[in-house]
C-alpha cells in the first residue's frame, strides 16, 4: 500500500516539475500604453495544438507556464485592433515584452460564431446549444452532457468530481443552495450560456485573500428581464388513476428574482426533495443545513431497490415552494430573500426477505408493508450584504414536521408465523438563526458569527400485539444466559421518546494581510445541551419453558431515561491563507477546550470529560502549465460523542431490539486522521478534463458496539469499552472529453476502495475487511439529425471477509446501465426508447432485472408545447430481487415495483 502511495506522489511531483517553464512580461501598444485582455499562447512549432495560454491583466502583464520536450516553441500574441505577433522562443524561463502595432480590424459582415467552451481566468463558459439534443428541454437535460460536469440522482451538481458551493442566476443566489427547482425547470431556450467559476470565494470581501478550492455555477440569460418557467399536465391509466401536474413559473431581473413551484403526482416521480440544500457556500457566511428530525425510533422498513425511483415509488405527493429575492437599497448591495416550502406525501412500500444467519446456522423470513406519511413546513428569511467593503448575512429558519409511519410485519421462523402492527408518530419543531458579519477596520477585517438552534422532537412507537416481539435479554434466574422476553398475549408495547436540544456557537476573528498572506486568529465558544426523556411500557409474564422464571418489570427505572447532556467548548484557532497566480494555501490550527457532562441520577449516570485537543487542517493547491492543478490536504478531527452514546436506560429504537449504554462507560472519544492528494487537468481548448486522486482515513474509537442477536434476528445492542479502529483507503480517477466533430461527450470513472472495521456479535470479535472496485462509463451523442443517444453504465466488484462471511459468500458483483435512444423520423416528432438494466451476482446466484419504456412526442414548435405519450414498464415486471451481505447474514429480498402504466402529458414553457 505504501508503495502505491509513494508511486502516486512521484507521478504528481513529476508532472509538476518536469520540463516546466514560465514566460512572463508585458504587452503595450506603440505608445507604451498597456493592452489588457490580449491573449498569449504557447504552441509547438508545426503543430496546431496549444500547450498553454494566458490573458493580460489591466496593466498589460501576462504569465504563461508550459511543459514541452521541444527545444523551441512558438509564442503568439493577439489583441483587438492590433497586428498579431508570432515569435519562436527557446524552451526556457524568460521575460519578454512586446509592442504591438495598430491594425484596424475590418468587419466585412456581421457574422457571429460562438465557441462551445471559452475560458478567461477562473471562469469557463459553455455554449449550451453546442451540447443539447432535440429532446432536451431544461437546464438539467443539457448539463448532463457537458464535460467535467455531473448531475447526481439527488440533483447535486459535481464539477471535476466535487460538489459546487454556489448556484447563481445572473450572479444572484436566489435558491441559497436549493437549486434543484431551477435546474429541473429552467428552459434551455432562456439561457445564453453556463459559466463555471473555479476556485470560487462567494464572499466578495475575501476574494483574492481567502482561497477556495470549490467551484460555482452561474447562469447567464438571454434577456435582462426574463419571465419563463416550465409546466406539465399529465394523466394516465393504472391502478389507481394516475396524475402528474407541474407548474414552475420564474422571473429574473436585475433587482428582483422569484420562483414559484407546485408539483403533485401519484405516478412515482419524486419531487419533494427539490427544496433540499445541495450547495452550502462558505463557512464565512454562517451555518446552512437541511432541517431534519432526531429520528431515534423507527418501525421495521421494507427494503428499496437500487433502481431509478420512478420504478418502485408508490406515492401521493403535493409539494409547494416559493423563493423571492429583491434588492432593498439603491446601491444594490443589500438583498432580502424569503423562501418557504410545504410537503404532503404518502408512500407505500412492500418487501419480502429470506435471511440466513451464518454465525448461528438459522434462517427466517420476513414481510414488511409500510405506509409513510410526511407532512412538513419550512420558512426562511435571509438578509444579506455582500460587497467589497462589507459583509452581513442573517438567516432565520423555522421548520415543523408532523410525520407518521405505519408497518404491518410478518415473520416466519422456528416459532412459527407471527404478525404485528407497528406505528410511529414523530412531530418536531425547529428554530434556527445564523448571523455572520465582516466589518472592515483599517487594513483588517473583523468577522463576528453567531448560531442558535432549538429543536423539540417527540416520538411514540407502538407495537401490537407485543408478543410479536421476541427480544433477547440476560435471564434473571439463569445468570449470563440469553433468553427471550415473554410478552403477555394481546398486550401492546409502547416506547415514548422526547429530546429537547439547544445548540449555540459564537465566535469572533480578525484578519490582516502581509506579503500575500492573510492571517486570521479566532476565538469562540460552543455550547449545547440536550434533555432526553424516554419510557418503555409493556407487560411480561413468566416464560413457561424456564422453571421459576422471573419476568421483567418494565416499570423499573432500567427502561426509562432522564438524561441531561451538556457540552461547553471554548476554542481558539489561527488560520493562514496564501493566494497567488499559481499557489492557493489554506491552513488552520484550532485548539479546543472540551468540557462534557452527562447526568441521570436514577440510572447512576455521572460522566465528565475535560480534554484539550489540537485539530490542524491543511490544504495546498498549485496551478501550472495553464491546465493543471495539483493539491494535497490533511486534517485531524476529534469527536466526543453526543447524547446518543450516553443514555443508560433501555430504548426500543425499533421492533428489532433494544439499545443501551453501560453507565460505567466513559464519554466516547473518536479521533480521525485523514489526507489526500489530487491532480486535475481541464483544458477548454481541446475539451478534455480529468482528475485522479487518493484518499485515506484512520479512525480510532474507545467504545465498541456489541450485539446479542438471537436466532430469530432480534437483538440487544450494548456499547462496551474497547478500543477499535476503522480505516479506509481509496483511489479514484475520472477522464472526460467532448468530441465536437462527432458531437459526442464521453467519460470514464474508476475507483478502488479498501476498508477495515471491527465489531462484536454474540461475544465474537469480528474484523471485517471489504474491497470494492467500480468502473463507470458515460456516453452521449447528437451527431445524427435523426437520432440521439444517452448511455451510462456502472460495474462494481465487492469482496467482504470477517471469519464468518468469507470465500464466495462475501463476493458480490453488480452491473447497472441506463440507455435512452431518441429517434426523430419527421420534424417535430420524437420516438424514445428507455432501457434500465440491473444485475447482481452472489456465488452461483445470478439476478437480472431489466425494464423497458417507450414514448412518442409531438412538438408544437410555434407554441413551444410538447405532447407526450409514454408507456412505462412495458413487461409489467412486478418485483425486483437483490442479495445483500451483512457482518454475519446473507439476505435475499424481493421488492414490489410499480406496474405497467401509460401516461399522456402536455409540457410547455411559460413564455
mmCIF file of C-alpha atoms in Angstrom, residues 384-581:
data_model
loop_
_atom_site.group_PDB
_atom_site.id
_atom_site.type_symbol
_atom_site.label_atom_id
_atom_site.label_comp_id
_atom_site.label_asym_id
_atom_site.label_seq_id
_atom_site.Cartn_x
_atom_site.Cartn_y
_atom_site.Cartn_z
ATOM 1 C CA UNK A 384 -27.546 39.762 3.015
ATOM 2 C CA UNK A 385 -24.996 42.415 2.157
ATOM 3 C CA UNK A 386 -22.156 41.055 0.034
ATOM 4 C CA UNK A 387 -19.930 43.933 -1.060
ATOM 5 C CA UNK A 388 -16.216 44.631 -1.379
ATOM 6 C CA UNK A 389 -16.357 46.842 1.733
ATOM 7 C CA UNK A 390 -18.698 44.907 3.977
ATOM 8 C CA UNK A 391 -20.470 41.607 4.514
ATOM 9 C CA UNK A 392 -23.589 40.765 6.534
ATOM 10 C CA UNK A 393 -25.828 37.715 6.471
ATOM 11 C CA UNK A 394 -28.611 36.705 8.829
ATOM 12 C CA UNK A 395 -30.654 33.572 8.181
ATOM 13 C CA UNK A 396 -33.734 32.708 10.252
ATOM 14 C CA UNK A 397 -35.329 29.303 9.675
ATOM 15 C CA UNK A 398 -38.424 27.663 11.131
ATOM 16 C CA UNK A 399 -39.388 24.046 10.419
ATOM 17 C CA UNK A 400 -42.301 21.940 11.591
ATOM 18 C CA UNK A 401 -42.841 18.207 10.983
ATOM 19 C CA UNK A 402 -45.991 16.153 11.589
ATOM 20 C CA UNK A 403 -44.670 12.837 10.233
ATOM 21 C CA UNK A 404 -46.085 9.371 10.867
ATOM 22 C CA UNK A 405 -45.049 5.850 9.803
ATOM 23 C CA UNK A 406 -47.003 2.592 9.754
ATOM 24 C CA UNK A 407 -45.906 -1.008 9.234
ATOM 25 C CA UNK A 408 -47.580 -4.402 9.030
ATOM 26 C CA UNK A 409 -44.909 -7.012 9.729
ATOM 27 C CA UNK A 410 -44.959 -10.786 9.252
ATOM 28 C CA UNK A 411 -42.334 -13.269 10.423
ATOM 29 C CA UNK A 412 -41.928 -16.972 9.905
ATOM 30 C CA UNK A 413 -39.239 -18.687 11.965
ATOM 31 C CA UNK A 414 -38.800 -21.754 14.170
ATOM 32 C CA UNK A 415 -41.563 -20.425 16.467
ATOM 33 C CA UNK A 416 -43.973 -20.357 13.549
ATOM 34 C CA UNK A 417 -45.898 -17.481 11.953
ATOM 35 C CA UNK A 418 -46.383 -14.152 13.728
ATOM 36 C CA UNK A 419 -47.735 -10.781 12.638
ATOM 37 C CA UNK A 420 -47.656 -7.328 14.204
ATOM 38 C CA UNK A 421 -48.877 -3.800 13.602
ATOM 39 C CA UNK A 422 -46.372 -1.002 14.190
ATOM 40 C CA UNK A 423 -46.963 2.744 14.282
ATOM 41 C CA UNK A 424 -44.748 5.767 14.857
ATOM 42 C CA UNK A 425 -45.789 9.367 15.476
ATOM 43 C CA UNK A 426 -42.948 11.901 15.216
ATOM 44 C CA UNK A 427 -43.783 15.628 15.467
ATOM 45 C CA UNK A 428 -40.798 18.023 15.512
ATOM 46 C CA UNK A 429 -40.417 21.789 15.911
ATOM 47 C CA UNK A 430 -37.169 23.511 14.940
ATOM 48 C CA UNK A 431 -35.914 27.109 15.051
ATOM 49 C CA UNK A 432 -32.513 28.294 13.779
ATOM 50 C CA UNK A 433 -30.813 31.658 13.426
ATOM 51 C CA UNK A 434 -27.404 32.153 11.843
ATOM 52 C CA UNK A 435 -25.628 35.517 11.790
ATOM 53 C CA UNK A 436 -22.291 36.395 10.216
ATOM 54 C CA UNK A 437 -20.823 39.811 9.548
ATOM 55 C CA UNK A 438 -17.427 41.036 8.354
ATOM 56 C CA UNK A 439 -16.542 44.612 9.239
ATOM 57 C CA UNK A 440 -13.555 46.428 7.663
ATOM 58 C CA UNK A 441 -11.262 48.014 10.251
ATOM 59 C CA UNK A 442 -8.410 49.971 8.684
ATOM 60 C CA UNK A 443 -6.497 47.303 6.731
ATOM 61 C CA UNK A 444 -8.050 44.488 8.729
ATOM 62 C CA UNK A 445 -11.351 42.582 8.728
ATOM 63 C CA UNK A 446 -13.344 41.631 11.801
ATOM 64 C CA UNK A 447 -15.722 38.661 11.486
ATOM 65 C CA UNK A 448 -18.461 38.035 14.071
ATOM 66 C CA UNK A 449 -20.562 34.858 13.895
ATOM 67 C CA UNK A 450 -23.468 33.627 15.991
ATOM 68 C CA UNK A 451 -25.600 30.498 15.615
ATOM 69 C CA UNK A 452 -28.608 29.419 17.703
ATOM 70 C CA UNK A 453 -30.645 26.246 17.192
ATOM 71 C CA UNK A 454 -33.508 24.950 19.305
ATOM 72 C CA UNK A 455 -35.341 21.734 18.435
ATOM 73 C CA UNK A 456 -38.034 19.690 20.183
ATOM 74 C CA UNK A 457 -38.529 16.094 18.983
ATOM 75 C CA UNK A 458 -41.254 13.744 20.203
ATOM 76 C CA UNK A 459 -41.693 10.143 19.049
ATOM 77 C CA UNK A 460 -44.067 7.366 20.062
ATOM 78 C CA UNK A 461 -43.521 3.805 18.807
ATOM 79 C CA UNK A 462 -46.328 1.280 19.330
ATOM 80 C CA UNK A 463 -46.273 -2.470 18.547
ATOM 81 C CA UNK A 464 -49.411 -4.607 18.749
ATOM 82 C CA UNK A 465 -49.580 -7.374 19.815
ATOM 83 C CA UNK A 466 -46.473 -7.143 21.965
ATOM 84 C CA UNK A 467 -45.762 -10.892 21.726
ATOM 85 C CA UNK A 468 -44.879 -10.319 18.058
ATOM 86 C CA UNK A 469 -41.571 -9.206 19.592
ATOM 87 C CA UNK A 470 -39.051 -11.878 20.583
ATOM 88 C CA UNK A 471 -36.462 -9.679 22.246
ATOM 89 C CA UNK A 472 -33.417 -11.251 23.931
ATOM 90 C CA UNK A 473 -32.337 -10.378 27.468
ATOM 91 C CA UNK A 474 -29.998 -11.702 30.149
ATOM 92 C CA UNK A 475 -32.115 -14.057 32.219
ATOM 93 C CA UNK A 476 -32.512 -13.190 35.922
ATOM 94 C CA UNK A 477 -32.635 -16.861 37.033
ATOM 95 C CA UNK A 478 -30.065 -18.425 34.737
ATOM 96 C CA UNK A 479 -27.290 -15.871 35.044
ATOM 97 C CA UNK A 480 -25.337 -14.937 31.892
ATOM 98 C CA UNK A 481 -27.782 -16.789 29.630
ATOM 99 C CA UNK A 482 -29.759 -15.099 26.861
ATOM 100 C CA UNK A 483 -33.478 -15.854 26.611
ATOM 101 C CA UNK A 484 -36.430 -14.095 25.033
ATOM 102 C CA UNK A 485 -38.858 -11.744 26.780
ATOM 103 C CA UNK A 486 -42.267 -13.417 27.113
ATOM 104 C CA UNK A 487 -44.769 -10.615 26.470
ATOM 105 C CA UNK A 488 -48.352 -11.171 27.637
ATOM 106 C CA UNK A 489 -50.633 -12.120 24.704
ATOM 107 C CA UNK A 490 -52.913 -9.361 23.438
ATOM 108 C CA UNK A 491 -50.942 -6.532 25.071
ATOM 109 C CA UNK A 492 -49.224 -3.568 23.452
ATOM 110 C CA UNK A 493 -45.597 -2.443 23.661
ATOM 111 C CA UNK A 494 -45.140 1.328 23.767
ATOM 112 C CA UNK A 495 -41.924 3.356 23.567
ATOM 113 C CA UNK A 496 -42.118 7.080 24.351
ATOM 114 C CA UNK A 497 -39.290 9.425 23.440
ATOM 115 C CA UNK A 498 -38.607 13.139 23.719
ATOM 116 C CA UNK A 499 -35.425 15.147 23.247
ATOM 117 C CA UNK A 500 -35.045 18.925 23.532
ATOM 118 C CA UNK A 501 -31.882 20.371 22.035
ATOM 119 C CA UNK A 502 -30.283 23.788 22.375
ATOM 120 C CA UNK A 503 -27.160 24.327 20.300
ATOM 121 C CA UNK A 504 -25.274 27.635 20.152
ATOM 122 C CA UNK A 505 -21.970 28.812 18.706
ATOM 123 C CA UNK A 506 -20.407 32.273 18.901
ATOM 124 C CA UNK A 507 -17.040 33.415 17.534
ATOM 125 C CA UNK A 508 -15.007 36.486 16.611
ATOM 126 C CA UNK A 509 -11.924 36.768 14.430
ATOM 127 C CA UNK A 510 -9.764 39.438 12.868
ATOM 128 C CA UNK A 511 -7.979 39.100 9.523
ATOM 129 C CA UNK A 512 -4.975 41.038 8.304
ATOM 130 C CA UNK A 513 -2.722 40.686 5.285
ATOM 131 C CA UNK A 514 1.049 40.771 4.828
ATOM 132 C CA UNK A 515 3.076 39.944 1.698
ATOM 133 C CA UNK A 516 0.322 37.958 0.026
ATOM 134 C CA UNK A 517 -0.643 36.120 3.211
ATOM 135 C CA UNK A 518 -3.879 36.560 5.153
ATOM 136 C CA UNK A 519 -3.747 35.663 8.842
ATOM 137 C CA UNK A 520 -6.881 35.102 10.910
ATOM 138 C CA UNK A 521 -6.765 34.487 14.674
ATOM 139 C CA UNK A 522 -10.151 33.491 16.106
ATOM 140 C CA UNK A 523 -11.746 32.841 19.484
ATOM 141 C CA UNK A 524 -15.145 31.325 20.130
ATOM 142 C CA UNK A 525 -17.327 29.259 22.398
ATOM 143 C CA UNK A 526 -19.740 26.426 21.574
ATOM 144 C CA UNK A 527 -22.484 25.433 23.988
ATOM 145 C CA UNK A 528 -25.030 22.648 23.590
ATOM 146 C CA UNK A 529 -27.420 20.940 25.950
ATOM 147 C CA UNK A 530 -29.761 18.002 25.324
ATOM 148 C CA UNK A 531 -32.511 16.735 27.604
ATOM 149 C CA UNK A 532 -33.630 13.152 26.907
ATOM 150 C CA UNK A 533 -36.770 11.593 28.405
ATOM 151 C CA UNK A 534 -37.859 8.065 27.468
ATOM 152 C CA UNK A 535 -40.153 5.401 28.878
ATOM 153 C CA UNK A 536 -40.957 1.862 27.730
ATOM 154 C CA UNK A 537 -44.302 0.305 28.640
ATOM 155 C CA UNK A 538 -45.092 -3.364 28.330
ATOM 156 C CA UNK A 539 -46.254 -6.439 30.247
ATOM 157 C CA UNK A 540 -44.061 -9.519 30.593
ATOM 158 C CA UNK A 541 -45.144 -12.856 32.110
ATOM 159 C CA UNK A 542 -43.055 -15.867 33.242
ATOM 160 C CA UNK A 543 -41.566 -17.933 30.456
ATOM 161 C CA UNK A 544 -43.153 -21.410 30.736
ATOM 162 C CA UNK A 545 -40.038 -23.202 29.492
ATOM 163 C CA UNK A 546 -37.887 -21.730 32.304
ATOM 164 C CA UNK A 547 -38.617 -23.041 35.813
ATOM 165 C CA UNK A 548 -39.235 -20.307 38.390
ATOM 166 C CA UNK A 549 -38.761 -17.632 35.732
ATOM 167 C CA UNK A 550 -38.937 -14.051 36.946
ATOM 168 C CA UNK A 551 -40.477 -11.792 34.278
ATOM 169 C CA UNK A 552 -39.018 -8.388 33.553
ATOM 170 C CA UNK A 553 -40.574 -5.408 35.283
ATOM 171 C CA UNK A 554 -40.840 -2.625 32.709
ATOM 172 C CA UNK A 555 -41.793 -0.176 35.453
ATOM 173 C CA UNK A 556 -38.209 -0.467 36.622
ATOM 174 C CA UNK A 557 -36.035 2.591 36.016
ATOM 175 C CA UNK A 558 -33.849 0.473 33.691
ATOM 176 C CA UNK A 559 -36.421 1.180 30.964
ATOM 177 C CA UNK A 560 -36.515 4.933 31.481
ATOM 178 C CA UNK A 561 -34.149 7.810 30.763
ATOM 179 C CA UNK A 562 -33.970 11.296 32.232
ATOM 180 C CA UNK A 563 -30.600 12.370 30.907
ATOM 181 C CA UNK A 564 -29.049 15.803 30.604
ATOM 182 C CA UNK A 565 -26.042 16.044 28.297
ATOM 183 C CA UNK A 566 -24.087 19.322 28.259
ATOM 184 C CA UNK A 567 -21.060 20.301 26.225
ATOM 185 C CA UNK A 568 -19.124 23.570 26.587
ATOM 186 C CA UNK A 569 -16.161 24.126 24.268
ATOM 187 C CA UNK A 570 -14.157 27.348 24.375
ATOM 188 C CA UNK A 571 -11.852 27.390 21.362
ATOM 189 C CA UNK A 572 -9.090 29.347 19.723
ATOM 190 C CA UNK A 573 -7.568 28.995 16.273
ATOM 191 C CA UNK A 574 -5.055 30.558 13.930
ATOM 192 C CA UNK A 575 -5.617 30.384 10.176
ATOM 193 C CA UNK A 576 -3.153 31.306 7.439
ATOM 194 C CA UNK A 577 -4.085 31.778 3.774
ATOM 195 C CA UNK A 578 -1.955 32.495 0.744
ATOM 196 C CA UNK A 579 -3.174 33.201 -2.784
ATOM 197 C CA UNK A 580 -1.103 33.871 -5.895
ATOM 198 C CA UNK A 581 -1.441 33.108 -9.584
#
